[in-house]
């Protein structure tokens, strides 16, 4: 059974940094685009970042561009989200997801329907 497991969430002060990891098990996603989404209380799930199969192309939501970095280690079957300059608005449950396609060159990659597999999420809380 294919699973995505996120880790690295926690409580951090505003201005701080965190690195989230998403490890795949039961299968490989080396040929798939991977994405990160987040959902804050009483809000809809929103796109954060995505990376293509090779790791060479990335796309970010405007709200995190310049502060967050998505990367992947294909050999380890793991995707990362490095978050810096965190602020309370970044507080949310963060989810990683495996895309149906391999590239991130379309606007569709920013929508949840473009992803087939989802992790259970990891909580990130930023205190002011």
Coordinates of C-alpha atoms in Angstrom, one line a residue:
X1 CA 0.0 0.0 0.0
X2 CA 1.4 3.3 -1.0
X3 CA 1.7 5.8 1.8
X4 CA 3.0 9.4 2.2
X5 CA 4.1 10.3 5.7
X6 CA 4.9 13.9 6.6
X7 CA 7.1 14.9 9.5
X8 CA 8.9 17.9 10.9
X9 CA 6.0 20.1 12.0
X10 CA 5.8 21.8 15.3
X11 CA 5.6 25.1 17.2
X12 CA 7.9 27.9 16.1
X13 CA 8.1 31.6 16.8
X14 CA 7.4 34.2 14.1
X15 CA 10.5 34.7 12.0
X16 CA 11.7 31.1 12.6
X17 CA 12.2 28.2 10.2
X18 CA 11.1 24.6 9.9
X19 CA 11.8 21.8 7.4
X20 CA 9.0 19.4 6.6
X21 CA 9.7 16.0 5.1
X22 CA 7.4 13.7 3.2
X23 CA 8.6 10.1 2.8
X24 CA 6.9 7.7 0.5
X25 CA 6.6 4.0 1.3
X26 CA 5.1 1.0 -0.5
X27 CA 5.9 2.5 -3.9
X28 CA 8.0 5.1 -5.7
X29 CA 7.0 8.5 -7.0
X30 CA 10.3 9.2 -8.8
X31 CA 8.4 9.9 -12.0
X32 CA 5.7 12.0 -10.4
X33 CA 5.4 15.6 -9.6
X34 CA 5.0 16.2 -5.8
X35 CA 3.2 19.0 -4.0
X36 CA 2.6 20.6 -0.7
X37 CA -0.7 22.0 0.4
X38 CA -1.9 23.4 3.7
X39 CA -5.2 23.9 5.5
X40 CA -5.7 26.4 8.2
X41 CA -8.7 26.2 10.6
X42 CA -11.9 27.2 9.0
X43 CA -10.2 27.7 5.6
X44 CA -10.0 25.6 2.5
X45 CA -7.0 23.6 1.6
X46 CA -4.6 25.7 -0.4
X47 CA -1.7 25.0 -2.7
X48 CA 1.8 25.8 -1.3
X49 CA 4.4 24.4 -3.7
X50 CA 5.1 21.7 -6.2
X51 CA 8.2 20.1 -7.8
X52 CA 8.5 18.2 -11.0
X53 CA 9.8 14.6 -11.3
X54 CA 13.4 15.6 -11.8
X55 CA 13.5 18.3 -9.1
X56 CA 14.6 20.9 -11.6
X57 CA 11.3 22.8 -11.9
X58 CA 9.3 24.2 -9.1
X59 CA 6.3 26.4 -8.6
X60 CA 5.1 28.3 -5.5
X61 CA 2.1 30.1 -4.2
X62 CA 2.5 33.9 -4.1
X63 CA 2.1 33.9 -0.3
X64 CA 5.2 31.7 0.2
X65 CA 7.4 32.6 -2.8
X66 CA 10.8 33.6 -1.6
X67 CA 10.3 32.1 1.9
X68 CA 9.7 28.5 1.2
X69 CA 11.7 26.0 -0.9
X70 CA 10.6 22.7 -2.1
X71 CA 13.1 20.0 -3.0
X72 CA 13.3 16.2 -3.4
X73 CA 15.7 13.4 -3.0
X74 CA 14.8 10.8 -5.5
X75 CA 17.0 8.1 -4.1
X76 CA 15.4 8.5 -0.7
X77 CA 11.9 8.9 -2.1
X78 CA 11.5 12.0 0.0
X79 CA 10.2 15.5 -0.6
X80 CA 11.1 18.4 1.6
X81 CA 9.6 21.8 2.3
X82 CA 12.0 24.3 3.8
X83 CA 10.1 27.2 5.4
X84 CA 11.7 30.4 6.6
X85 CA 10.5 33.8 7.8
X86 CA 7.5 32.1 9.2
X87 CA 4.5 34.2 10.3
X88 CA 1.3 33.3 12.1
X89 CA -0.6 33.2 8.8
X90 CA 1.5 30.1 8.0
X91 CA -0.2 28.2 10.8
X92 CA -1.9 25.2 9.2
X93 CA -1.8 21.4 8.7
X94 CA 0.6 20.8 5.9
X95 CA 0.0 17.9 3.5
X96 CA 2.2 16.4 0.8
X97 CA 0.7 14.8 -2.2
X98 CA 1.8 12.8 -5.2
X99 CA 0.8 14.2 -8.6
X100 CA -0.8 12.3 -11.4
X101 CA 1.6 13.9 -13.9
X102 CA 5.3 14.4 -13.9
X103 CA 5.6 18.2 -14.6
X104 CA 4.6 21.4 -13.0
X105 CA 4.3 23.6 -16.0
X106 CA 0.5 24.0 -15.9
X107 CA -1.8 25.9 -13.6
X108 CA -3.5 22.5 -12.8
X109 CA -0.7 21.6 -10.6
X110 CA -2.0 24.1 -8.1
X111 CA -5.2 22.2 -7.7
X112 CA -5.9 19.3 -5.4
X113 CA -7.5 17.2 -8.3
X114 CA -4.0 17.0 -9.9
X115 CA -2.9 14.7 -7.0
X116 CA -3.7 11.1 -6.4
X117 CA -2.1 10.3 -3.0
X118 CA -2.1 12.3 0.1
X119 CA -0.3 12.1 3.4
X120 CA -2.0 12.5 6.8
X121 CA -0.6 16.0 7.4
X122 CA 1.7 17.6 9.9
X123 CA 0.7 20.6 12.1
X124 CA 2.7 23.8 11.9
X125 CA 2.0 26.5 14.4
X126 CA 3.7 29.9 14.3
X127 CA 3.4 32.0 17.4
X128 CA 3.5 35.8 17.3

